[in-house]
Short mmCIF file of C-alpha atoms in Angstrom, two decimals:
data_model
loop_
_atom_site.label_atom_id
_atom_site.label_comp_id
_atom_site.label_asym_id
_atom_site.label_seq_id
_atom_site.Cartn_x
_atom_site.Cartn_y
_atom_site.Cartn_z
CA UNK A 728 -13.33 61.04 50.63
CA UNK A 729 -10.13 59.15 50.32
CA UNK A 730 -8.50 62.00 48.87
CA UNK A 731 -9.43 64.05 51.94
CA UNK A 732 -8.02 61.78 54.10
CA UNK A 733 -4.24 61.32 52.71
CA UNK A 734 -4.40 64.64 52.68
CA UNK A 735 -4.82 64.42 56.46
CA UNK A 736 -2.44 62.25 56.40
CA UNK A 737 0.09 63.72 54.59
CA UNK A 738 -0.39 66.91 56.45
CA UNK A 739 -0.02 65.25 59.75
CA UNK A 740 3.21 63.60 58.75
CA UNK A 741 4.32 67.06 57.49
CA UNK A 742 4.48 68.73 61.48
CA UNK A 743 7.52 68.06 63.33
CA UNK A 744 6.98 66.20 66.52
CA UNK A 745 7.90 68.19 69.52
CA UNK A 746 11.06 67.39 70.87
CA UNK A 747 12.04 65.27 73.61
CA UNK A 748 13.24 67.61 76.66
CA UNK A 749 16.29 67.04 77.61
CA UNK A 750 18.91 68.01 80.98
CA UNK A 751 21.70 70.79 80.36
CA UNK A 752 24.72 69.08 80.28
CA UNK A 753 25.97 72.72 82.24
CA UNK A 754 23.21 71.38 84.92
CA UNK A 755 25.10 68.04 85.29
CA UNK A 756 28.20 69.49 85.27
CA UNK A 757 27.55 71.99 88.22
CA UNK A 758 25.91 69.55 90.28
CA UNK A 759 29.35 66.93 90.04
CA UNK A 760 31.61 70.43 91.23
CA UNK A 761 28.44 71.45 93.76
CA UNK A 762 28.88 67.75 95.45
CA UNK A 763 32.04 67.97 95.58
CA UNK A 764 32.64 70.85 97.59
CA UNK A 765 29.79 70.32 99.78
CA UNK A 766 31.27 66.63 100.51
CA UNK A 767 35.09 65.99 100.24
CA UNK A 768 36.38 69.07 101.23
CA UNK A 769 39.30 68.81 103.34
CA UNK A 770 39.16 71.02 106.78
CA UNK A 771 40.95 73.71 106.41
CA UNK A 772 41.58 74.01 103.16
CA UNK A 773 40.59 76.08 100.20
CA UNK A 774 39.18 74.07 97.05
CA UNK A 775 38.60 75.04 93.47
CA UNK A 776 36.92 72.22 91.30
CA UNK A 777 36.45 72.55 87.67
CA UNK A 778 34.72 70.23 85.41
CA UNK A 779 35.83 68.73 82.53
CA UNK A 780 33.40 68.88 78.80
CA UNK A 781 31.14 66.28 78.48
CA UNK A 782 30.50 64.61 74.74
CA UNK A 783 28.39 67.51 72.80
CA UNK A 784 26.58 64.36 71.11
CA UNK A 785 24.96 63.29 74.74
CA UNK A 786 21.02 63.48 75.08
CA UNK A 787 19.50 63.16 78.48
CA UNK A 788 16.05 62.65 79.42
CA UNK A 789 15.38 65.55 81.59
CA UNK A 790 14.92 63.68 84.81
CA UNK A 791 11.37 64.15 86.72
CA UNK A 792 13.66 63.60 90.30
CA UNK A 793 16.65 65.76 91.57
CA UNK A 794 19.88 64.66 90.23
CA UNK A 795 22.40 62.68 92.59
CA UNK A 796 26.13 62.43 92.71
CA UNK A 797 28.31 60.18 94.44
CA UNK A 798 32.02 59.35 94.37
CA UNK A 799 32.31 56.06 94.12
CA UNK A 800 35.13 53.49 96.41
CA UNK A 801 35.51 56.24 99.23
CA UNK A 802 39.00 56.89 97.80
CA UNK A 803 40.74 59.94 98.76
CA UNK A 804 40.06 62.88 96.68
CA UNK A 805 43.00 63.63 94.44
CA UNK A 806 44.16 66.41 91.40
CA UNK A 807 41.19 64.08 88.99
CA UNK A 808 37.50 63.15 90.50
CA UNK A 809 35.76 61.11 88.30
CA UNK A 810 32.39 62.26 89.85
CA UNK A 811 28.58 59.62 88.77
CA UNK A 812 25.67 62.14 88.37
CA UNK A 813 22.24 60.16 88.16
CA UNK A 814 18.84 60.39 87.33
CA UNK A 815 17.21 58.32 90.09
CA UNK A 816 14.08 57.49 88.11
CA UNK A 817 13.03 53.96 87.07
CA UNK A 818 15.00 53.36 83.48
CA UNK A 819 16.75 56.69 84.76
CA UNK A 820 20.13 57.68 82.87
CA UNK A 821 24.06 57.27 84.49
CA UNK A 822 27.15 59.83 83.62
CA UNK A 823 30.57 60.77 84.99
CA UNK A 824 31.50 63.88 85.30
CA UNK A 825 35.60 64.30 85.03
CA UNK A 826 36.78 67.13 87.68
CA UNK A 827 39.68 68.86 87.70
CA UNK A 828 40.65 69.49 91.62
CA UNK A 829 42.63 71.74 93.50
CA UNK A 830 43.11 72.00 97.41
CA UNK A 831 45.04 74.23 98.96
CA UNK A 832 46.43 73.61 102.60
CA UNK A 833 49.43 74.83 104.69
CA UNK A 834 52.46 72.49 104.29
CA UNK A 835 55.96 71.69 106.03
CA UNK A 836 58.47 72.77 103.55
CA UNK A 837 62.33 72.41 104.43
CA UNK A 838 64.23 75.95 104.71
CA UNK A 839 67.53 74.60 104.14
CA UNK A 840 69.52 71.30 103.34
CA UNK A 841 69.15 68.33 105.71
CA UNK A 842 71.02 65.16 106.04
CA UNK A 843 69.75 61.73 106.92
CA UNK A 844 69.09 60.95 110.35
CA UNK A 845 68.43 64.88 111.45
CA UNK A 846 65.23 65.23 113.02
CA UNK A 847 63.46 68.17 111.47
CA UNK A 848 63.01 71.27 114.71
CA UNK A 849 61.25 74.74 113.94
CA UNK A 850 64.58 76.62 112.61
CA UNK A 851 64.75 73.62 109.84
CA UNK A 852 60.63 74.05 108.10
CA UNK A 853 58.37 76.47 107.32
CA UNK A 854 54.92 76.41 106.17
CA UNK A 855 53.71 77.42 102.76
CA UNK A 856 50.39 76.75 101.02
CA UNK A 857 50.66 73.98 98.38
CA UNK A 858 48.03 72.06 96.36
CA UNK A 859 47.49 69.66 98.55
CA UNK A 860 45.37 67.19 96.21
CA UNK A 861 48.38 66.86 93.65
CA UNK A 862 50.43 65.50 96.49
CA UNK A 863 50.13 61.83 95.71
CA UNK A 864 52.95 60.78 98.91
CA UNK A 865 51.03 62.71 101.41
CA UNK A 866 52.13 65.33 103.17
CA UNK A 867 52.54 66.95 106.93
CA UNK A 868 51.20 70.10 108.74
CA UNK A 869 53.05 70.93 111.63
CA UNK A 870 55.94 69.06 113.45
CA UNK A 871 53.38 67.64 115.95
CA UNK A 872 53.28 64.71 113.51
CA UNK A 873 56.74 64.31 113.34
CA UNK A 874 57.05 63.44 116.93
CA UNK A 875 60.64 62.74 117.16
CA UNK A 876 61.38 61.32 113.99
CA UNK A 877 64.29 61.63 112.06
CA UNK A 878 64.68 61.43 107.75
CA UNK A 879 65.03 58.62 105.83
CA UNK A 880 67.04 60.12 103.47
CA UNK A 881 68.92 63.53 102.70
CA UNK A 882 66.40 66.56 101.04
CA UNK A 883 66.96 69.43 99.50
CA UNK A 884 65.78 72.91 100.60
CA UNK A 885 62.18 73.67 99.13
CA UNK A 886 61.59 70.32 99.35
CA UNK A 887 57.63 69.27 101.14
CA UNK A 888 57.90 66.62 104.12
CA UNK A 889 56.01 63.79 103.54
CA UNK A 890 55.19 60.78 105.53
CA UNK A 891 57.44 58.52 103.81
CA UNK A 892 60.52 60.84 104.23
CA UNK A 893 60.68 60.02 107.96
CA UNK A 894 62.60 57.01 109.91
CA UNK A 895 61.04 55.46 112.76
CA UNK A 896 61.13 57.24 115.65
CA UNK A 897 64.49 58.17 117.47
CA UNK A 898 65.20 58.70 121.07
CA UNK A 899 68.30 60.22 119.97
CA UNK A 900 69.88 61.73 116.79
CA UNK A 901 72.82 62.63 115.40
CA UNK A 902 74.65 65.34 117.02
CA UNK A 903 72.42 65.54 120.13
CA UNK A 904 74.05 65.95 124.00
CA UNK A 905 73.78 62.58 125.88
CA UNK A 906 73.99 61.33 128.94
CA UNK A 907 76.58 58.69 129.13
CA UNK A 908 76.57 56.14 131.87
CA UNK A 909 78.41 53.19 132.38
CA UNK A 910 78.24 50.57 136.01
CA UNK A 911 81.48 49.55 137.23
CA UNK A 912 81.12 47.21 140.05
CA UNK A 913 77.48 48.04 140.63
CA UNK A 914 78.51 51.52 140.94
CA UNK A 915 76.81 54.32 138.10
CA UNK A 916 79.07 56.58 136.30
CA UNK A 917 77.86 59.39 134.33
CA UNK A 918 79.01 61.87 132.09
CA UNK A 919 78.14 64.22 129.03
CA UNK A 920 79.14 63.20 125.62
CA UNK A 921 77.82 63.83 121.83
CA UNK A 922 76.10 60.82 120.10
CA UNK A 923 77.96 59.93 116.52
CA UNK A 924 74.76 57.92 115.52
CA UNK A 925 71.29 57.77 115.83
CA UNK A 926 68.33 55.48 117.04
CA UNK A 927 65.84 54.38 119.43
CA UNK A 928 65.83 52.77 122.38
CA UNK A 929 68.46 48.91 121.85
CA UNK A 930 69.84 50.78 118.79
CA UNK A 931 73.76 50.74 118.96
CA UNK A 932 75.66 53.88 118.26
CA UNK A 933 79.11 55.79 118.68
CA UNK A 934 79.23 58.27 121.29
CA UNK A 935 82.47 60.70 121.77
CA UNK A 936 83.04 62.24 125.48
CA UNK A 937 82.50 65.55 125.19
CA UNK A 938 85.82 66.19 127.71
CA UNK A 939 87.94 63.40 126.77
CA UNK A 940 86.86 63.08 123.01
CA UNK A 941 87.45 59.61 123.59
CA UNK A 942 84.27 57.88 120.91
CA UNK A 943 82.94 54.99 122.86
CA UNK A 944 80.11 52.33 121.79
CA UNK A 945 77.02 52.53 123.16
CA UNK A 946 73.36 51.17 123.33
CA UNK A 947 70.42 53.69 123.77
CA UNK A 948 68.81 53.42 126.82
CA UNK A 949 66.06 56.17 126.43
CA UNK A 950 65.38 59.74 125.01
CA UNK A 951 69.20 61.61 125.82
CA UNK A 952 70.42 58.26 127.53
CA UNK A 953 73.30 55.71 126.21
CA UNK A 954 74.51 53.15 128.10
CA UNK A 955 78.56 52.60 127.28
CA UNK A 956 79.72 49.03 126.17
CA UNK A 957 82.62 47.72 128.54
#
């Protein structure tokens, strides 16, 4: 009798337990690209989003709930997503997903040279579809969000307009026609002349008349306008 039963025993001990099932890592990885897509796509734009291996050596408990994802801090999506995947089970298992992201979106790109203080028009940009997510300064669209502003500093043709290339705003620039206007004895004289500066409204500036080509110092007054300094 006791020899029948390690024998039981031993023949017991001899199957292989069934294994554990576990979640595709390929499962977790799609669902951290699927999320991301679906959620922080920028408007307009065209996305590609590739994730990164996970450790071969990982074992997950297949989870009995769908998977979540989530992005944590709200921070704006750039070239790297570090994307949390979860089983949302009690005891339920945590991973991040690393994504490689690209987002593609029309840009202002210079055409040519420009100097500081020129305020970008339509003959100086074009528009030309970068990857927008790699652009850690930011970028701009269309010269409705320039709105009058002039550069910083000078840039190079090819070069993409960002934010922080752009002085504050200017109600006149280098170069531009102006309206001159000076009070003698309460009485308003006016006349045309080029402005040898730039700034906005209280900025002082150089102004030449454009039929004496006599320069003259000046204090913006408004968009076109300088008031001449007696």
């Amino acid at each position: 009798m006791i020899h029948r039963l390690l024998a039981a025993a031993v023949a017991l001990l001899a199957c292989p337990l069934p294994a554990a099932a576990t979640q595709p890592l390929d499962a977790v990885r799609a669902l951290a690209v699927d999320w991301l897509q679906a959620n922080r796509n920028l408007p307009g734009a065209r996305m590609t989003a590739e994730a990164g291996p996970l450790d071969s050596r990982l074992r997950l408990a297949d989870c009995a709930a769908p998977l979540q994802a989530s992005l944590p801090g709200n921070r704006p999506l750039g070239a790297r997503a570090s994307v949390v995947v979860r089983c949302p089970v009690p005891g339920g298992w945590t991973v991040r997903v690393p994504v490689k992201v690209q987002m593609f979106a029309n840009v202002l790109v210079t055409s040519r040279p420009l100097a500081r203080g020129d305020g970008p028009g339509a003959a100086d940009v074009h528009s030309e579809e970068r990857d927008v997510a790699s652009l850690a300064y930011g970028y701009i669209a269309s010269l409705d969000q320039i709105g009058g502003r002039a550069l910083a500093r000078p840039l190079n043709a090819g070069t993409v307009l960002t934010p922080g290339m752009l002085a504050g705003r200017q109600a006149v620039r280098i170069g531009d026609a102006v309206s001159m206007e000076a009070t003698v004895d309460g009485v308003t004289i006016r006349a045309e002349g080029v402005a040898m500066g730039a700034g906005d409204a209280g900025a002082r500036l150089k102004v030449r008349n454009a039929s004496s080509g006599k320069v003259l110092d000046a204090v913006v007054s408004g968009p076109g306008v300088v008031a001449v300094l007696p």
